[in-house]
Coordinates of C-alpha atoms in Angstrom, one line a residue:
X100 CA 210.3 2.1 -26.3
X101 CA 208.1 2.0 -29.2
X102 CA 209.1 -0.3 -32.0
X103 CA 208.2 0.4 -35.6
X104 CA 208.1 -2.7 -37.7
X105 CA 208.6 -2.6 -41.5
X106 CA 206.9 -5.2 -43.6
X107 CA 208.7 -6.8 -46.5
X108 CA 206.0 -6.1 -49.0
X109 CA 208.1 -4.7 -51.8
X110 CA 207.4 -0.9 -52.4
X111 CA 205.0 -0.7 -49.5
X112 CA 207.7 -1.8 -47.0
X113 CA 210.1 0.8 -48.3
X114 CA 207.5 3.6 -48.1
X115 CA 206.6 2.7 -44.5
X116 CA 210.2 2.7 -43.3
X117 CA 210.8 6.2 -44.8
X118 CA 207.6 7.5 -43.2
X119 CA 208.6 6.3 -39.7
X120 CA 212.1 7.8 -40.0
X121 CA 210.5 11.2 -40.7
X122 CA 208.2 10.9 -37.8
X123 CA 211.1 10.0 -35.4
X124 CA 213.1 12.9 -36.5
X125 CA 210.3 15.3 -35.9
X126 CA 209.7 13.9 -32.3
X127 CA 213.4 14.4 -31.5
X128 CA 213.4 18.0 -32.6
X129 CA 210.2 18.6 -30.7
X130 CA 211.6 17.2 -27.4
X131 CA 214.8 19.3 -27.7
X132 CA 212.8 22.4 -28.3
X133 CA 210.6 21.7 -25.2
X134 CA 213.6 21.3 -22.9
X135 CA 215.2 24.4 -24.2
X136 CA 212.0 26.4 -23.7
X137 CA 211.6 25.2 -20.1
X138 CA 215.2 26.0 -19.2
X139 CA 214.8 29.5 -20.7
X140 CA 211.5 30.1 -18.8
X141 CA 213.1 29.0 -15.5
X142 CA 216.0 31.4 -15.9
X143 CA 213.7 34.3 -16.6
X144 CA 211.6 33.6 -13.5
X145 CA 214.7 33.3 -11.4
X146 CA 215.7 36.7 -12.6
X147 CA 212.3 38.2 -11.7
X148 CA 211.8 36.4 -8.3
X149 CA 214.3 34.6 -6.3
X150 CA 211.8 32.8 -4.3
X151 CA 211.1 29.1 -4.0
X152 CA 210.9 27.3 -7.3
X153 CA 209.8 23.9 -8.3
X154 CA 211.9 22.2 -11.0
X155 CA 210.2 19.4 -12.9
X156 CA 212.6 17.1 -14.8
X157 CA 211.0 15.4 -17.7
X158 CA 212.9 12.6 -19.4
X159 CA 212.9 13.0 -23.2
X160 CA 211.4 10.2 -25.4
X161 CA 214.2 8.4 -27.2
X162 CA 212.8 5.9 -29.8
X163 CA 214.9 3.2 -31.4
X164 CA 214.6 1.6 -34.9
X165 CA 214.9 -2.2 -35.3
X166 CA 217.0 -3.7 -38.0
X167 CA 215.5 -4.3 -41.5
X168 CA 216.5 -6.5 -44.4
X169 CA 217.5 -4.7 -47.7
X170 CA 215.2 -5.5 -50.6
X171 CA 217.0 -6.7 -53.8
X172 CA 216.5 -4.5 -56.9
X173 CA 216.3 -7.6 -59.1
X174 CA 214.5 -10.3 -57.2
X175 CA 215.3 -13.8 -58.2
X176 CA 212.7 -16.0 -59.8
X177 CA 212.2 -19.6 -58.9
X178 CA 210.2 -20.7 -62.0
X179 CA 210.7 -24.1 -63.6
X180 CA 209.2 -23.0 -66.9
X181 CA 211.5 -20.0 -67.4
X182 CA 213.2 -20.4 -70.8
X183 CA 216.8 -19.4 -71.1
X184 CA 217.6 -16.8 -73.8
X185 CA 219.4 -18.2 -76.8
X186 CA 222.5 -16.5 -78.1
X187 CA 222.2 -15.2 -81.7
X188 CA 225.2 -14.4 -83.8
X189 CA 224.8 -12.0 -86.8
X190 CA 227.1 -12.4 -89.7
X191 CA 227.2 -10.3 -93.0
X192 CA 228.0 -12.2 -96.2
X193 CA 229.5 -9.7 -98.7
X194 CA 229.6 -10.5 -102.4
X195 CA 231.4 -8.0 -104.7
X196 CA 229.4 -6.9 -107.8
X197 CA 231.1 -5.5 -110.9
X198 CA 229.0 -2.5 -112.4
X199 CA 229.7 -1.1 -115.9
X200 CA 226.7 1.4 -115.9
X201 CA 227.8 5.0 -116.2
X202 CA 224.9 7.5 -116.0
X203 CA 224.9 10.2 -118.6
X204 CA 224.1 13.8 -117.9
X205 CA 220.6 14.9 -118.8
X206 CA 220.1 17.4 -121.6
X207 CA 216.8 19.3 -122.3
X208 CA 215.3 18.8 -125.7
X209 CA 214.8 22.1 -127.6
X210 CA 212.4 23.0 -130.4
X211 CA 213.9 23.3 -133.8
X212 CA 213.6 26.9 -134.8
X213 CA 212.3 27.5 -138.3
X214 CA 214.3 29.7 -140.5
X215 CA 213.0 33.2 -140.1
X216 CA 211.5 34.3 -143.4
X217 CA 212.5 37.8 -144.5
X218 CA 209.6 39.9 -145.4
X219 CA 209.9 42.3 -148.4
X220 CA 207.6 45.2 -148.9
X221 CA 207.2 44.8 -152.7
X222 CA 206.2 42.1 -155.1
X223 CA 206.3 41.9 -159.0
X224 CA 205.0 39.1 -161.1
X225 CA 205.0 38.8 -164.9
X226 CA 203.7 36.0 -167.1
X227 CA 203.2 35.4 -170.8
X228 CA 201.2 32.8 -172.6
X229 CA 199.5 31.7 -175.8
X230 CA 196.7 33.8 -177.4
X231 CA 199.3 36.6 -176.9
X232 CA 198.2 36.9 -173.3
X233 CA 200.0 38.8 -170.6
X234 CA 199.5 39.1 -166.8
X235 CA 201.2 41.6 -164.5
X236 CA 200.8 42.0 -160.8
X237 CA 202.6 44.6 -158.7
X238 CA 202.2 45.4 -155.0
X239 CA 204.1 47.5 -152.5
X240 CA 203.5 48.6 -148.9
X241 CA 205.4 51.3 -147.2
X242 CA 205.2 51.9 -143.4
X243 CA 205.7 55.6 -142.5
X244 CA 205.5 54.7 -138.8
X245 CA 204.2 51.9 -136.6
X246 CA 200.6 53.1 -137.1
X247 CA 200.7 54.6 -140.6
X248 CA 201.1 52.8 -143.9
X249 CA 200.4 53.1 -147.7
X250 CA 199.7 50.2 -150.0
X251 CA 199.8 50.5 -153.8
X252 CA 198.5 47.8 -156.3
X253 CA 198.7 47.5 -160.1
X254 CA 197.1 44.6 -162.0
X255 CA 197.0 43.9 -165.7
X256 CA 195.6 41.0 -167.7
X257 CA 195.2 41.1 -171.5
X258 CA 194.9 38.8 -174.5
X259 CA 195.1 39.6 -178.3
X260 CA 192.5 36.9 -179.0
X261 CA 192.6 34.2 -181.6
X262 CA 189.5 32.1 -180.9
X263 CA 188.8 29.6 -183.7
X264 CA 185.9 30.5 -186.1
X265 CA 185.5 34.1 -184.7
X266 CA 185.4 36.7 -187.4
X267 CA 185.5 39.8 -185.2
X268 CA 188.2 41.1 -182.9
X269 CA 188.0 39.1 -179.6
X270 CA 190.9 40.7 -177.7
X271 CA 190.4 42.0 -174.2
X272 CA 192.3 44.3 -171.9
X273 CA 191.9 44.9 -168.1
X274 CA 194.2 47.2 -166.1
X275 CA 193.6 48.7 -162.6
X276 CA 195.6 50.9 -160.2
X277 CA 194.6 51.3 -156.6
X278 CA 196.1 52.9 -153.5
X279 CA 195.1 52.6 -149.8
X280 CA 196.3 54.8 -146.9
X281 CA 195.5 53.8 -143.3
X282 CA 196.3 55.1 -139.9
X283 CA 195.7 53.4 -136.5
X284 CA 195.8 54.5 -132.9
X285 CA 194.5 53.2 -129.6
X286 CA 190.9 54.3 -129.9
X287 CA 190.4 54.9 -133.6
X288 CA 191.6 53.7 -137.0
X289 CA 190.8 55.2 -140.4
X290 CA 191.8 54.9 -144.0
X291 CA 191.2 56.3 -147.5
X292 CA 191.5 54.6 -150.8
X293 CA 191.1 55.4 -154.4
X294 CA 191.9 54.0 -157.8
X295 CA 191.3 53.9 -161.6
X296 CA 190.4 51.0 -163.9
X297 CA 190.4 50.7 -167.7
X298 CA 188.8 47.8 -169.5
X299 CA 188.5 46.9 -173.2
X300 CA 186.1 44.2 -174.5
X301 CA 184.8 43.4 -178.0
X302 CA 181.3 42.3 -179.0
X303 CA 182.6 39.4 -181.1
X304 CA 179.7 37.0 -180.7
X305 CA 177.7 37.6 -183.9
X306 CA 175.6 34.7 -185.2
X307 CA 177.2 32.7 -188.0
X308 CA 175.8 32.7 -191.5
X309 CA 173.6 35.8 -191.0
X310 CA 175.8 38.7 -192.1
X311 CA 177.8 39.2 -195.3
X312 CA 181.5 39.9 -195.3
X313 CA 180.7 43.6 -196.1
X314 CA 178.4 43.9 -193.1
X315 CA 180.9 42.2 -190.9
X316 CA 183.7 44.6 -191.9
X317 CA 181.5 47.6 -191.1
X318 CA 181.0 46.5 -187.5
X319 CA 182.9 48.4 -184.8
X320 CA 182.8 45.8 -182.0
X321 CA 185.0 47.6 -179.5
X322 CA 183.7 48.7 -176.0
X323 CA 185.8 50.6 -173.4
X324 CA 185.0 50.9 -169.7
X325 CA 186.5 53.5 -167.3
X326 CA 186.1 53.5 -163.6
X327 CA 187.3 56.1 -161.0
X328 CA 186.6 55.7 -157.3
X329 CA 187.4 57.1 -153.9
X330 CA 186.4 56.0 -150.4
X331 CA 187.0 56.2 -146.7
X332 CA 186.4 54.0 -143.7
X333 CA 186.8 54.4 -139.9
X334 CA 186.5 52.3 -136.8
X335 CA 186.1 53.5 -133.2
X336 CA 186.7 51.7 -129.9
X337 CA 184.5 52.3 -126.8
X338 CA 182.1 54.5 -128.6
X339 CA 178.4 54.4 -129.6
X340 CA 179.5 55.3 -133.1
X341 CA 181.5 52.2 -134.0
X342 CA 182.5 53.3 -137.5
X343 CA 181.4 53.2 -141.1
X344 CA 182.3 53.8 -144.7
X345 CA 181.7 56.3 -147.5
X346 CA 182.2 55.6 -151.1
X347 CA 181.9 57.4 -154.5
X348 CA 182.4 55.8 -157.9
X349 CA 182.2 57.3 -161.4
X350 CA 181.8 54.8 -164.3
X351 CA 181.6 55.6 -168.0
X352 CA 182.1 53.9 -171.4
X353 CA 183.0 54.5 -175.0
X354 CA 179.4 55.3 -176.0
X355 CA 178.8 58.5 -173.9
X356 CA 177.2 56.5 -171.1
X357 CA 177.9 57.6 -167.5
X358 CA 176.9 56.6 -164.0
X359 CA 177.5 58.0 -160.5
X360 CA 177.2 55.9 -157.3
X361 CA 177.5 57.1 -153.8
X362 CA 177.1 55.0 -150.6
X363 CA 177.2 56.0 -146.9
X364 CA 177.1 53.3 -144.2
X365 CA 177.5 54.5 -140.6
X366 CA 177.2 52.0 -137.7
X367 CA 176.2 52.4 -134.1
X368 CA 176.1 50.2 -131.0
X369 CA 174.2 50.7 -127.7
X370 CA 174.0 48.6 -124.5
X371 CA 170.6 47.1 -123.8
X372 CA 170.8 45.3 -120.4
X373 CA 173.5 42.7 -120.8
X374 CA 173.3 42.7 -124.6
X375 CA 174.4 45.1 -127.3
X376 CA 172.0 46.6 -129.9
X377 CA 173.6 47.2 -133.3
X378 CA 172.1 49.8 -135.6
X379 CA 173.3 49.9 -139.2
X380 CA 172.3 52.9 -141.4
X381 CA 172.6 52.9 -145.2
X382 CA 172.1 55.5 -147.8
X383 CA 172.6 54.4 -151.4
X384 CA 172.3 56.6 -154.5
X385 CA 172.8 55.6 -158.2
X386 CA 172.1 57.8 -161.2
X387 CA 173.2 57.9 -164.8
X388 CA 172.2 58.0 -168.4
X389 CA 172.6 56.2 -171.7
X390 CA 172.9 58.0 -175.0
X391 CA 170.0 56.0 -176.6
X392 CA 167.7 53.0 -176.4
X393 CA 168.4 49.8 -178.3
X394 CA 165.7 50.2 -180.9
X395 CA 165.5 54.0 -181.1
X396 CA 167.5 57.1 -180.3
X397 CA 165.6 58.2 -177.2
X398 CA 167.9 58.7 -174.1
X399 CA 167.6 56.7 -171.0
X400 CA 168.0 58.5 -167.7
X401 CA 167.8 56.9 -164.3
X402 CA 168.2 58.2 -160.7
X403 CA 167.4 56.2 -157.6
X404 CA 168.1 56.7 -153.9
X405 CA 167.1 54.7 -150.9
X406 CA 167.8 54.9 -147.2
X407 CA 167.4 52.3 -144.5
X408 CA 168.1 51.3 -140.9
X409 CA 168.7 47.8 -139.6
X410 CA 168.6 47.3 -135.8
X411 CA 169.7 43.9 -134.5
X412 CA 170.6 42.3 -131.3
X413 CA 172.8 39.2 -130.7
X414 CA 172.1 36.6 -128.0
X415 CA 174.9 34.1 -127.3
X416 CA 174.9 31.0 -125.0
X417 CA 177.2 28.0 -124.8
X418 CA 175.6 26.3 -127.8
X419 CA 173.1 28.8 -129.2
X420 CA 173.7 32.0 -131.2
X421 CA 170.7 34.1 -132.2
X422 CA 170.8 37.3 -134.2
X423 CA 167.4 39.1 -134.2
X424 CA 166.7 42.1 -136.3
X425 CA 164.7 43.8 -139.0
X426 CA 165.3 46.3 -141.8
X427 CA 163.2 49.2 -143.1
X428 CA 164.0 51.0 -146.3
X429 CA 162.5 53.9 -148.2
X430 CA 163.2 54.0 -151.9
X431 CA 162.7 57.0 -154.1
X432 CA 162.8 56.9 -157.9
X433 CA 163.9 60.5 -158.5
X434 CA 163.5 60.3 -162.2
X435 CA 159.8 59.2 -162.0
X436 CA 159.0 60.8 -158.6
X437 CA 157.9 57.5 -157.2
X438 CA 158.6 56.3 -153.7
X439 CA 157.9 53.2 -151.6
X440 CA 158.6 51.6 -148.2
X441 CA 160.1 48.1 -147.8
X442 CA 160.3 45.9 -144.7
X443 CA 162.6 42.9 -144.3
X444 CA 163.3 40.3 -141.6
X445 CA 166.8 39.7 -140.3
X446 CA 166.9 36.5 -138.3
X447 CA 169.9 34.1 -138.0
X448 CA 170.1 31.2 -135.6
X449 CA 172.9 28.6 -135.0
X450 CA 172.9 25.7 -132.6
X451 CA 175.7 23.3 -131.8
X452 CA 174.1 19.8 -131.6
X453 CA 177.5 18.1 -131.2
X454 CA 180.3 20.5 -130.6
X455 CA 182.5 20.9 -133.7
X456 CA 180.8 18.0 -135.5
X457 CA 177.2 18.9 -136.0
X458 CA 175.7 22.4 -136.0
X459 CA 172.3 23.4 -137.2
X460 CA 171.7 26.8 -138.6
X461 CA 168.9 28.7 -140.3
X462 CA 167.2 32.0 -140.8
X463 CA 165.3 34.3 -142.9
X464 CA 166.6 37.6 -144.4
X465 CA 165.6 40.2 -147.0
X466 CA 167.3 43.1 -148.7
X467 CA 166.8 46.0 -151.2
X468 CA 169.6 45.7 -153.7
X469 CA 170.8 48.6 -155.7
X470 CA 171.5 47.6 -159.3
X471 CA 174.0 49.6 -161.4
X472 CA 175.5 49.7 -164.9
X473 CA 179.0 49.1 -163.4
X474 CA 178.0 45.8 -161.7
X475 CA 176.3 44.6 -164.9
X476 CA 179.3 45.3 -167.0
X477 CA 181.7 43.5 -164.6
X478 CA 179.5 40.4 -164.5
X479 CA 178.7 40.4 -168.2
X480 CA 181.0 42.8 -170.2
X481 CA 178.9 42.2 -173.4
X482 CA 175.8 44.0 -172.2
X483 CA 174.6 46.9 -174.5
X484 CA 174.7 50.5 -173.2
X485 CA 170.9 50.7 -173.4
X486 CA 169.7 49.4 -170.0
X487 CA 166.8 50.3 -167.8
X488 CA 167.9 50.4 -164.1
X489 CA 165.6 49.1 -161.4
X490 CA 166.5 48.0 -157.8
X491 CA 165.9 44.4 -156.9
X492 CA 163.5 43.7 -154.0
X493 CA 164.5 40.5 -152.3
X494 CA 161.4 39.8 -150.2
X495 CA 162.9 37.0 -148.2
X496 CA 165.7 34.4 -148.3
X497 CA 164.8 31.6 -146.0
X498 CA 167.5 29.0 -145.4
X499 CA 168.4 26.1 -143.2
X500 CA 171.3 23.6 -143.0
X501 CA 173.8 21.6 -141.2
X502 CA 177.6 22.1 -141.0
X503 CA 180.5 20.6 -139.0
X504 CA 182.9 17.7 -139.4
X505 CA 182.5 14.0 -140.2
X506 CA 186.1 13.5 -139.0
X507 CA 188.6 15.9 -137.5
X508 CA 190.0 16.5 -141.0
X509 CA 186.7 16.3 -143.0
X510 CA 184.3 19.2 -142.9
X511 CA 180.9 19.5 -144.5
X512 CA 178.1 22.0 -145.2
X513 CA 174.6 21.3 -146.4
X514 CA 172.0 24.0 -147.0
X515 CA 168.6 24.4 -148.5
X516 CA 167.1 27.8 -149.4
X517 CA 163.9 29.4 -150.6
X518 CA 164.2 32.9 -152.2
X519 CA 161.6 35.3 -153.4
X520 CA 162.8 38.2 -155.5
X521 CA 160.9 40.9 -157.3
X522 CA 162.5 42.7 -160.2
X523 CA 165.4 40.2 -160.4
X524 CA 167.6 41.0 -163.3
X525 CA 168.2 38.5 -166.1
X526 CA 170.5 38.7 -169.1
X527 CA 168.9 38.0 -172.5
X528 CA 170.2 38.3 -176.1
X529 CA 169.3 41.4 -178.0
X530 CA 167.5 41.2 -181.3
X531 CA 169.4 41.0 -184.6
X532 CA 169.8 44.0 -186.8
X533 CA 169.5 42.8 -190.3
X534 CA 168.6 46.1 -192.0
X535 CA 165.5 48.2 -192.4
X536 CA 163.2 45.2 -192.1
X537 CA 164.3 44.5 -188.6
X538 CA 162.6 47.6 -187.2
X539 CA 165.8 48.5 -185.4
X540 CA 167.2 51.9 -186.0
X541 CA 170.7 51.1 -184.7
X542 CA 173.9 50.4 -186.5
X543 CA 176.2 50.4 -183.5
X544 CA 178.7 47.6 -183.0
X545 CA 176.5 45.9 -180.4
X546 CA 173.3 45.8 -182.5
X547 CA 173.9 42.7 -184.5
X548 CA 172.7 40.0 -182.1
X549 CA 176.1 40.2 -180.3
X550 CA 175.0 41.9 -177.1
X551 CA 172.7 41.4 -174.2
X552 CA 169.9 43.3 -172.6
X553 CA 168.7 43.2 -169.0
X554 CA 165.1 42.2 -168.3
X555 CA 163.4 42.1 -164.9
X556 CA 161.0 39.6 -163.5
X557 CA 159.6 38.2 -160.2
X558 CA 161.6 35.0 -159.6
X559 CA 161.2 32.3 -156.9
X560 CA 164.3 30.1 -156.4
X561 CA 164.5 26.8 -154.6
X562 CA 168.1 25.5 -154.2
X563 CA 170.1 22.9 -152.4
X564 CA 173.8 23.3 -151.7
X565 CA 176.4 20.9 -150.4
X566 CA 180.1 21.1 -149.8
X567 CA 182.9 18.9 -148.4
X568 CA 186.4 20.0 -147.4
X569 CA 189.2 17.5 -146.6
X570 CA 192.6 18.2 -145.1
X571 CA 194.4 15.1 -146.4
X572 CA 197.7 16.3 -144.8
X573 CA 199.0 19.5 -143.4
X574 CA 200.2 20.4 -146.9
X575 CA 197.3 19.2 -149.1
X576 CA 193.7 20.2 -148.9
X577 CA 190.8 19.2 -151.2
X578 CA 187.2 20.3 -151.6
X579 CA 184.1 19.8 -153.7
X580 CA 180.8 21.6 -153.8
X581 CA 177.6 21.5 -155.8
X582 CA 174.3 23.4 -156.1
X583 CA 171.0 22.5 -157.7
X584 CA 168.5 25.3 -158.3
X585 CA 164.9 25.4 -159.6
X586 CA 163.5 28.7 -160.9
X587 CA 159.9 29.9 -161.2
X588 CA 159.2 33.1 -163.2
X589 CA 156.1 35.2 -163.5
X590 CA 156.4 36.9 -166.9
X591 CA 159.4 35.4 -168.6
X592 CA 159.2 31.9 -170.0
X593 CA 162.5 31.0 -168.4
X594 CA 165.1 32.3 -166.0
X595 CA 167.4 33.3 -168.8
X596 CA 171.1 32.3 -168.6
X597 CA 170.8 30.9 -165.1
X598 CA 172.1 27.4 -164.7
X599 CA 170.2 24.7 -162.9
X600 CA 173.3 22.9 -161.8
X601 CA 176.7 24.3 -160.7
X602 CA 179.6 22.5 -159.1
X603 CA 183.4 22.9 -158.5
X604 CA 186.4 20.9 -157.3
X605 CA 189.4 22.6 -155.8
X606 CA 192.7 21.5 -154.2
X607 CA 195.9 23.1 -152.9
X608 CA 199.3 21.8 -152.1
X609 CA 202.3 23.6 -150.6
X610 CA 205.4 22.1 -149.1
X611 CA 208.9 23.4 -149.0
X612 CA 209.7 25.3 -152.2
X613 CA 206.8 23.8 -154.2
X614 CA 203.2 24.9 -154.4
X615 CA 200.4 23.7 -156.7
X616 CA 196.7 24.1 -157.1
X617 CA 193.8 22.7 -159.2
X618 CA 190.4 24.1 -159.8
X619 CA 187.6 22.5 -161.9
X620 CA 184.1 23.7 -162.3
X621 CA 180.9 22.6 -164.1
X622 CA 178.1 24.9 -165.3
X623 CA 174.9 23.1 -166.3
X624 CA 172.5 23.8 -169.2
X625 CA 171.1 27.3 -169.6
X626 CA 168.5 28.9 -171.9
X627 CA 168.4 32.2 -173.8
X628 CA 165.8 34.0 -175.8
X629 CA 166.3 35.3 -179.3
X630 CA 163.7 37.7 -180.6
X631 CA 164.4 38.1 -184.3
X632 CA 161.3 37.2 -186.3
X633 CA 162.6 38.6 -189.5
X634 CA 165.6 36.3 -189.4
X635 CA 163.5 33.1 -189.0
X636 CA 160.0 34.2 -190.0
X637 CA 158.7 30.6 -190.0
X638 CA 159.8 30.0 -186.5
X639 CA 159.4 33.4 -184.9
X640 CA 161.2 34.0 -181.6
X641 CA 163.2 31.0 -180.5
X642 CA 164.5 29.7 -177.2
X643 CA 168.2 28.7 -177.5
X644 CA 169.6 26.0 -175.3
X645 CA 173.2 26.2 -174.2
X646 CA 175.0 23.0 -173.3
X647 CA 176.7 22.6 -170.0
X648 CA 180.4 22.8 -169.8
X649 CA 183.3 21.6 -167.7
X650 CA 186.5 23.7 -167.2
X651 CA 189.7 22.4 -165.6
X652 CA 192.5 24.7 -164.5
X653 CA 195.8 24.1 -162.7
X654 CA 198.9 25.9 -161.5
X655 CA 202.3 25.1 -160.1
X656 CA 205.0 27.2 -158.5
X657 CA 208.6 26.8 -157.4
X658 CA 210.7 29.1 -155.2
X659 CA 214.1 29.3 -156.9
X660 CA 215.7 31.6 -154.2
X661 CA 214.4 33.6 -151.4
X662 CA 213.4 36.4 -153.8
X663 CA 212.8 34.6 -157.1
X664 CA 210.1 32.1 -158.0
X665 CA 208.7 30.7 -161.2
X666 CA 205.1 29.6 -162.0
X667 CA 203.0 27.9 -164.8
X668 CA 199.3 28.3 -165.1
X669 CA 197.0 26.3 -167.4
X670 CA 193.3 27.1 -168.0
X671 CA 190.7 25.1 -169.9
X672 CA 193.0 22.1 -169.9
X673 CA 190.5 19.9 -171.7
X674 CA 190.6 22.4 -174.6
X675 CA 186.8 22.5 -174.9
X676 CA 185.8 25.7 -176.8
X677 CA 182.3 25.9 -175.2
X678 CA 179.9 28.8 -175.3
X679 CA 179.7 30.7 -172.0
X680 CA 177.0 32.9 -173.6
X681 CA 175.1 32.6 -176.8
X682 CA 177.5 33.0 -179.7
X683 CA 180.4 33.7 -177.3
X684 CA 182.9 30.8 -177.5
X685 CA 185.8 30.9 -175.1
X686 CA 189.5 30.4 -175.7
X687 CA 190.7 26.8 -175.8
X688 CA 193.6 25.4 -173.9
X689 CA 195.6 28.3 -172.4
X690 CA 199.0 28.2 -170.8
X691 CA 200.9 31.0 -169.1
X692 CA 204.4 30.9 -167.6
X693 CA 206.3 33.6 -165.7
X694 CA 208.4 34.6 -162.8
X695 CA 207.9 36.6 -159.6
X696 CA 210.4 38.8 -157.7
X697 CA 210.2 40.0 -154.1
X698 CA 212.2 43.1 -153.1
X699 CA 212.3 46.2 -150.9
X700 CA 211.3 49.5 -152.4

């Protein structure tokens, strides 16, 4: 009998015993199968042949397994350094805490909505003041639909005069009525406008101590101006033709003078690579006549037309903006059959040195300016209706400057310029009419040294301009500016009636129902020329110096209700009766008070 020994080597002993058990079982099954096979084979042979047979008896192998000791799952350790585990008891020490905190529910903070202001489509303001002055302003706007509207404006300002030491009538009257109709859609907008203006002024600025009372009483110093105009404009989107304007104006006065002005300005835009090329076209015509010249009865007729194109392209980067262009004009004097061609630069550059704080800019430009009787009369209503009309050729206007902010609420602008102009217009006093010895065959109300002629000269101007604007608070803004100019003339002795120094101070305040404003300006010394040799034969023609003057104006307003408000305006607060032009003193302290009403019409 074969004995299988199992060693007591932990897991190895257990594995060996299992393996021997499996082998023993296989041997038993194999032996049983052999005996059964032999018995079956013997029976089959006996059935086939009953002869002598030999039977071999084989004793099967019967193994036995010796006893084995069972291995303990947790063997005991016999180690003297084994440390016994300590028993740990965990206890919780509870202390009651009294809490008085009660969390509140959160609530979102909302913006306080301003009271929605009701908009009215009409406005009427009326004010009355000393010097028997009156001021009326009316405006209404009516929307026929979302894209169609009509605006109407009426303005009137007048005074009955009353300037100290003025012997002629010094009242003035200015009334205008204008209407504007416009229509807008997705790709085009257009509008038409028209109006009428009536103005009355008086040539009250005669020299003192020159004329007798009889002569003064014979002077008819009144001048009336009338203006009628009509125009149209249009703008297109996504089109090479971007829009333009057309304008016609008729201007005439109380001395049979008349003028026509027509202007056409179409605009185009074409893509050139990644940039856009702008093309501005201009056609400007002016023509008119005066009943006589100042010194004789010969008529004055003028007729001038020019046409020009100005192509330009704009280049923009993060800090640099450049506008490059040029203009070419052809001018035709239709009255004298004389024509000429003019070329002008159109360059404008701006560069941000420090964003929002320092920007440098400069350029050089030129222009052909159409002069007209209407513009002269609006700038100086005391011109005589005996003027020669010539366009001004501004050869170039070169300029450079800096602008930006010193602080977030303090802005500045400093600019220097150099301007060259040919045929620049200058106002100069007309000669005195003292009778037959004066050589002036004119007894109209403007021929007594109380009107101004227009002379033309080539003038070079060098000027420096500076301005500072301060936003003291959200409700109060303040600004100041000044300009110094130096003039150089070719033919005239001086740049007549042009000041060397100009400056202004302005401020505005608005909070709640209150609003206020202040405006002060200073005009420096000017010079005028008086050509009346018969008046002062020992001195001949004289140059008259006009002192500089300071004018302070202020206004205040209060909203009584949503629709009603009151205002007070004060002009020339210092009361200085200075001469704005030779022999033309202005009104002293002026005050005007009134009310305004907003409503729906």
